[in-house]
């Protein structure tokens, strides 16, 4: 049986003023796959993730998640932007973990995880509390339910952020360089949680500098530069035997 694409990008373009940040991105990610995106700073990787979540509007092309256009509806052959409330509904299906943890400092780890299901999905506090505790245990923080962010290491805070994203039961998880703000010795604990999510079958798109993670966990690897996909393929092929000169030059500096 053919694999089903969960995320499809077709000729996606994005400008900020005169700056073309995304210049015709076309790729797809099948259900249960882990797609890794690498490339230099300023290549459009983070912007692309934000477009998938409709935190940024695209200027051309189309994006869909689970068969539904992201941020737009098609009528009469033209795309029309959907209202903010409808965009927020779509966003529930896509979890996002940022470089910075963005936790609420005045709320405990458990309260941070509970907040969106209660406020957005109208889940009861008791159900959200039980689910939150389960998710924090899943990311190895069963003993930190009542800890505030300031009492947690960066790695622990990022794991709370992952649990918080999972609390909305997303179909797709986006990770925007989730370990780049961490001290080196804390990187492994976050990557291990992500590896377990991959083993559990979560569909993930990961912008990362962790080439070992991409090689071990990724089903596909995309190298972006200047808003374009320069090279794509199996991680071991792209990392071990890149075909494009630009890819070779980039990897020679990071591997």
Short mmCIF file of C-alpha atoms in Angstrom, two decimals:
data_model
loop_
_atom_site.label_atom_id
_atom_site.label_comp_id
_atom_site.label_asym_id
_atom_site.label_seq_id
_atom_site.Cartn_x
_atom_site.Cartn_y
_atom_site.Cartn_z
CA UNK A 1 0.00 0.00 0.00
CA UNK A 2 1.36 3.43 -0.94
CA UNK A 3 2.40 5.72 1.89
CA UNK A 4 0.11 8.68 2.56
CA UNK A 5 1.63 12.18 2.55
CA UNK A 6 0.64 14.03 5.71
CA UNK A 7 2.33 17.32 4.77
CA UNK A 8 2.60 18.50 1.18
CA UNK A 9 4.33 21.72 0.07
CA UNK A 10 3.96 22.75 -3.58
CA UNK A 11 6.11 25.58 -4.94
CA UNK A 12 5.83 27.51 -1.66
CA UNK A 13 7.09 31.09 -1.80
CA UNK A 14 7.46 33.66 0.95
CA UNK A 15 8.73 37.25 0.84
CA UNK A 16 9.55 39.74 3.54
CA UNK A 17 9.44 43.01 1.62
CA UNK A 18 11.91 42.61 -1.25
CA UNK A 19 13.62 39.63 0.35
CA UNK A 20 12.57 36.28 -1.12
CA UNK A 21 12.92 33.95 1.87
CA UNK A 22 11.28 30.86 0.33
CA UNK A 23 11.66 30.43 -3.41
CA UNK A 24 9.60 27.48 -4.60
CA UNK A 25 9.79 24.82 -1.87
CA UNK A 26 8.29 21.51 -2.95
CA UNK A 27 8.42 18.48 -0.67
CA UNK A 28 6.18 16.01 1.12
CA UNK A 29 6.36 14.05 4.36
CA UNK A 30 4.51 10.78 4.75
CA UNK A 31 2.59 9.78 7.82
CA UNK A 32 4.92 8.35 10.46
CA UNK A 33 8.06 9.74 8.82
CA UNK A 34 10.76 11.98 10.23
CA UNK A 35 11.98 14.62 7.78
CA UNK A 36 15.10 16.58 8.73
CA UNK A 37 15.98 19.96 7.25
CA UNK A 38 19.53 21.32 7.39
CA UNK A 39 21.22 24.38 5.97
CA UNK A 40 23.03 27.60 6.87
CA UNK A 41 21.45 30.38 8.93
CA UNK A 42 19.14 32.53 6.82
CA UNK A 43 18.31 29.75 4.35
CA UNK A 44 14.58 29.83 5.15
CA UNK A 45 14.32 26.69 7.28
CA UNK A 46 12.56 28.25 10.27
CA UNK A 47 10.32 30.38 8.05
CA UNK A 48 9.20 27.25 6.23
CA UNK A 49 8.17 25.61 9.52
CA UNK A 50 6.27 28.74 10.53
CA UNK A 51 4.42 28.65 7.21
CA UNK A 52 3.38 25.02 7.78
CA UNK A 53 1.85 26.18 11.07
CA UNK A 54 0.43 29.34 9.42
CA UNK A 55 2.36 31.54 11.81
CA UNK A 56 3.53 33.14 8.56
CA UNK A 57 1.39 33.59 5.44
CA UNK A 58 2.77 32.29 2.18
CA UNK A 59 2.91 34.48 -0.93
CA UNK A 60 2.63 31.68 -3.47
CA UNK A 61 2.16 27.96 -3.89
CA UNK A 62 0.21 25.86 -1.43
CA UNK A 63 0.66 23.88 1.77
CA UNK A 64 -1.56 21.14 3.10
CA UNK A 65 -1.61 19.04 6.25
CA UNK A 66 -3.66 15.84 6.30
CA UNK A 67 -5.31 16.80 3.01
CA UNK A 68 -6.46 20.24 4.21
CA UNK A 69 -5.04 23.48 2.79
CA UNK A 70 -3.17 25.42 5.48
CA UNK A 71 -4.46 28.95 6.00
CA UNK A 72 -6.53 29.10 2.83
CA UNK A 73 -9.61 27.73 1.16
CA UNK A 74 -9.88 27.23 -2.60
CA UNK A 75 -12.88 28.71 -4.38
CA UNK A 76 -13.22 29.15 -8.10
CA UNK A 77 -9.62 28.14 -8.68
CA UNK A 78 -8.30 30.84 -6.34
CA UNK A 79 -7.00 30.68 -2.78
CA UNK A 80 -8.74 32.82 -0.16
CA UNK A 81 -7.31 33.28 3.32
CA UNK A 82 -9.41 31.77 6.09
CA UNK A 83 -10.43 33.74 9.21
CA UNK A 84 -8.06 33.74 12.22
CA UNK A 85 -10.41 31.54 14.26
CA UNK A 86 -10.36 28.88 11.53
CA UNK A 87 -6.57 29.16 11.26
CA UNK A 88 -6.34 28.58 15.02
CA UNK A 89 -8.45 25.45 14.65
CA UNK A 90 -6.08 24.14 11.99
CA UNK A 91 -3.09 24.95 14.17
CA UNK A 92 -4.30 22.48 16.81
CA UNK A 93 -3.26 19.66 14.48
CA UNK A 94 0.35 20.84 14.31
CA UNK A 95 2.58 20.93 17.39
CA UNK A 96 5.61 23.21 17.34
CA UNK A 97 8.70 23.23 19.53
CA UNK A 98 10.86 26.34 19.22
CA UNK A 99 14.54 27.03 19.94
CA UNK A 100 13.49 28.92 23.05
CA UNK A 101 11.17 27.11 25.38
CA UNK A 102 8.58 29.90 25.79
CA UNK A 103 7.20 28.42 29.00
CA UNK A 104 5.09 30.52 31.34
CA UNK A 105 7.42 31.29 34.22
CA UNK A 106 4.63 31.70 36.78
CA UNK A 107 3.15 28.26 36.04
CA UNK A 108 4.46 24.84 37.03
CA UNK A 109 5.56 22.27 34.46
CA UNK A 110 2.21 20.52 34.79
CA UNK A 111 0.25 23.77 34.50
CA UNK A 112 2.18 24.70 31.34
CA UNK A 113 1.22 21.37 29.76
CA UNK A 114 -2.43 21.59 30.90
CA UNK A 115 -3.09 25.13 29.70
CA UNK A 116 -3.84 24.71 25.98
CA UNK A 117 -6.10 21.64 26.28
CA UNK A 118 -8.18 23.43 28.94
CA UNK A 119 -8.32 26.83 27.20
CA UNK A 120 -8.49 25.74 23.56
CA UNK A 121 -10.04 22.28 23.58
CA UNK A 122 -12.19 22.87 26.69
CA UNK A 123 -10.87 19.67 28.27
CA UNK A 124 -11.75 19.37 31.96
CA UNK A 125 -8.99 20.30 34.38
CA UNK A 126 -8.99 16.81 35.89
CA UNK A 127 -8.59 15.17 32.47
CA UNK A 128 -5.92 17.69 31.44
CA UNK A 129 -4.06 17.14 34.72
CA UNK A 130 -4.03 13.36 34.25
CA UNK A 131 -2.93 13.65 30.61
CA UNK A 132 -0.29 16.25 31.50
CA UNK A 133 1.19 14.04 34.19
CA UNK A 134 1.27 11.14 31.72
CA UNK A 135 3.06 13.26 29.10
CA UNK A 136 5.61 14.61 31.57
CA UNK A 137 6.35 11.05 32.60
CA UNK A 138 6.74 10.19 28.92
CA UNK A 139 9.46 12.86 28.55
CA UNK A 140 11.20 11.73 31.75
CA UNK A 141 9.92 14.43 34.09
CA UNK A 142 7.49 12.57 36.34
CA UNK A 143 9.27 14.06 39.37
CA UNK A 144 9.04 17.67 38.11
CA UNK A 145 5.27 18.22 37.85
CA UNK A 146 5.27 21.01 40.43
CA UNK A 147 8.58 22.61 39.42
CA UNK A 148 8.60 26.09 37.91
CA UNK A 149 10.66 26.78 34.75
CA UNK A 150 13.31 28.67 36.73
CA UNK A 151 13.89 25.50 38.77
CA UNK A 152 14.52 23.42 35.65
CA UNK A 153 17.57 23.06 33.40
CA UNK A 154 17.32 24.10 29.77
CA UNK A 155 16.98 20.49 28.70
CA UNK A 156 14.19 19.90 31.19
CA UNK A 157 12.39 23.05 30.04
CA UNK A 158 12.60 21.91 26.43
CA UNK A 159 11.16 18.53 27.41
CA UNK A 160 8.27 20.32 29.12
CA UNK A 161 7.79 22.26 25.86
CA UNK A 162 7.63 18.98 23.94
CA UNK A 163 5.05 17.60 26.39
CA UNK A 164 3.05 20.81 26.04
CA UNK A 165 2.97 20.43 22.24
CA UNK A 166 1.96 16.76 22.55
CA UNK A 167 -0.91 17.68 24.90
CA UNK A 168 -2.92 18.91 21.91
CA UNK A 169 -2.62 15.46 20.24
CA UNK A 170 -1.13 16.88 17.02
CA UNK A 171 -0.97 14.94 13.77
CA UNK A 172 2.36 16.57 12.93
CA UNK A 173 5.21 17.84 15.14
CA UNK A 174 7.54 20.63 14.01
CA UNK A 175 10.89 21.13 15.74
CA UNK A 176 12.81 24.35 15.06
CA UNK A 177 16.41 23.66 16.13
CA UNK A 178 15.16 22.39 19.51
CA UNK A 179 18.66 21.84 20.93
CA UNK A 180 20.46 24.96 19.66
CA UNK A 181 19.85 26.96 22.86
CA UNK A 182 21.02 24.14 25.15
CA UNK A 183 24.34 23.51 26.83
CA UNK A 184 26.05 20.62 25.01
CA UNK A 185 25.64 18.15 27.89
CA UNK A 186 21.85 18.69 27.87
CA UNK A 187 21.34 18.06 24.15
CA UNK A 188 21.23 14.27 24.46
CA UNK A 189 18.25 14.16 26.82
CA UNK A 190 16.10 16.17 24.39
CA UNK A 191 17.21 14.16 21.36
CA UNK A 192 16.38 10.94 23.21
CA UNK A 193 12.80 12.11 23.74
CA UNK A 194 12.57 12.96 20.04
CA UNK A 195 13.96 9.56 19.09
CA UNK A 196 11.28 7.89 21.19
CA UNK A 197 8.58 9.97 19.51
CA UNK A 198 9.92 8.77 16.15
CA UNK A 199 9.85 5.16 17.37
CA UNK A 200 6.25 5.71 18.46
CA UNK A 201 5.34 6.73 14.89
CA UNK A 202 4.95 10.49 15.29
CA UNK A 203 5.24 12.40 12.01
CA UNK A 204 7.97 15.00 12.50
CA UNK A 205 9.72 17.76 10.57
CA UNK A 206 12.94 18.72 12.31
CA UNK A 207 15.15 21.69 11.51
CA UNK A 208 18.43 20.68 13.11
CA UNK A 209 22.19 21.04 13.28
CA UNK A 210 22.47 17.58 14.87
CA UNK A 211 23.74 15.54 11.93
CA UNK A 212 24.00 12.37 14.01
CA UNK A 213 20.30 12.63 14.85
CA UNK A 214 19.43 13.23 11.19
CA UNK A 215 21.45 10.22 10.11
CA UNK A 216 20.08 7.90 12.79
CA UNK A 217 16.43 8.93 12.98
CA UNK A 218 15.55 10.75 9.75
CA UNK A 219 13.70 9.04 6.92
CA UNK A 220 14.53 11.93 4.60
CA UNK A 221 16.92 14.86 4.62
CA UNK A 222 16.59 18.21 2.86
CA UNK A 223 19.43 20.69 2.46
CA UNK A 224 18.21 24.26 1.99
CA UNK A 225 20.12 27.36 0.95
CA UNK A 226 18.83 30.81 -0.03
CA UNK A 227 15.21 29.73 0.19
CA UNK A 228 15.56 26.72 -2.10
CA UNK A 229 15.98 22.99 -1.72
CA UNK A 230 19.45 22.28 -3.07
CA UNK A 231 19.53 18.55 -2.39
CA UNK A 232 17.22 15.95 -0.86
CA UNK A 233 17.34 12.23 -0.24
CA UNK A 234 18.02 9.59 2.37
CA UNK A 235 20.05 11.09 5.23
CA UNK A 236 22.92 8.63 4.87
CA UNK A 237 23.14 9.35 1.14
CA UNK A 238 23.05 13.14 1.44
CA UNK A 239 25.44 13.25 4.40
CA UNK A 240 27.75 10.50 3.18
CA UNK A 241 27.81 11.22 -0.53
CA UNK A 242 26.41 14.68 -1.36
CA UNK A 243 25.95 15.38 -5.06
CA UNK A 244 25.76 19.18 -5.10
CA UNK A 245 28.80 21.40 -4.59
CA UNK A 246 26.88 23.70 -2.24
CA UNK A 247 25.92 20.71 -0.07
CA UNK A 248 29.52 19.50 -0.03
CA UNK A 249 30.77 22.92 1.04
CA UNK A 250 28.23 23.17 3.86
CA UNK A 251 28.84 19.66 5.18
CA UNK A 252 32.63 20.11 5.08
CA UNK A 253 32.17 22.79 7.74
CA UNK A 254 29.69 21.00 10.02
CA UNK A 255 30.69 17.33 9.91
#
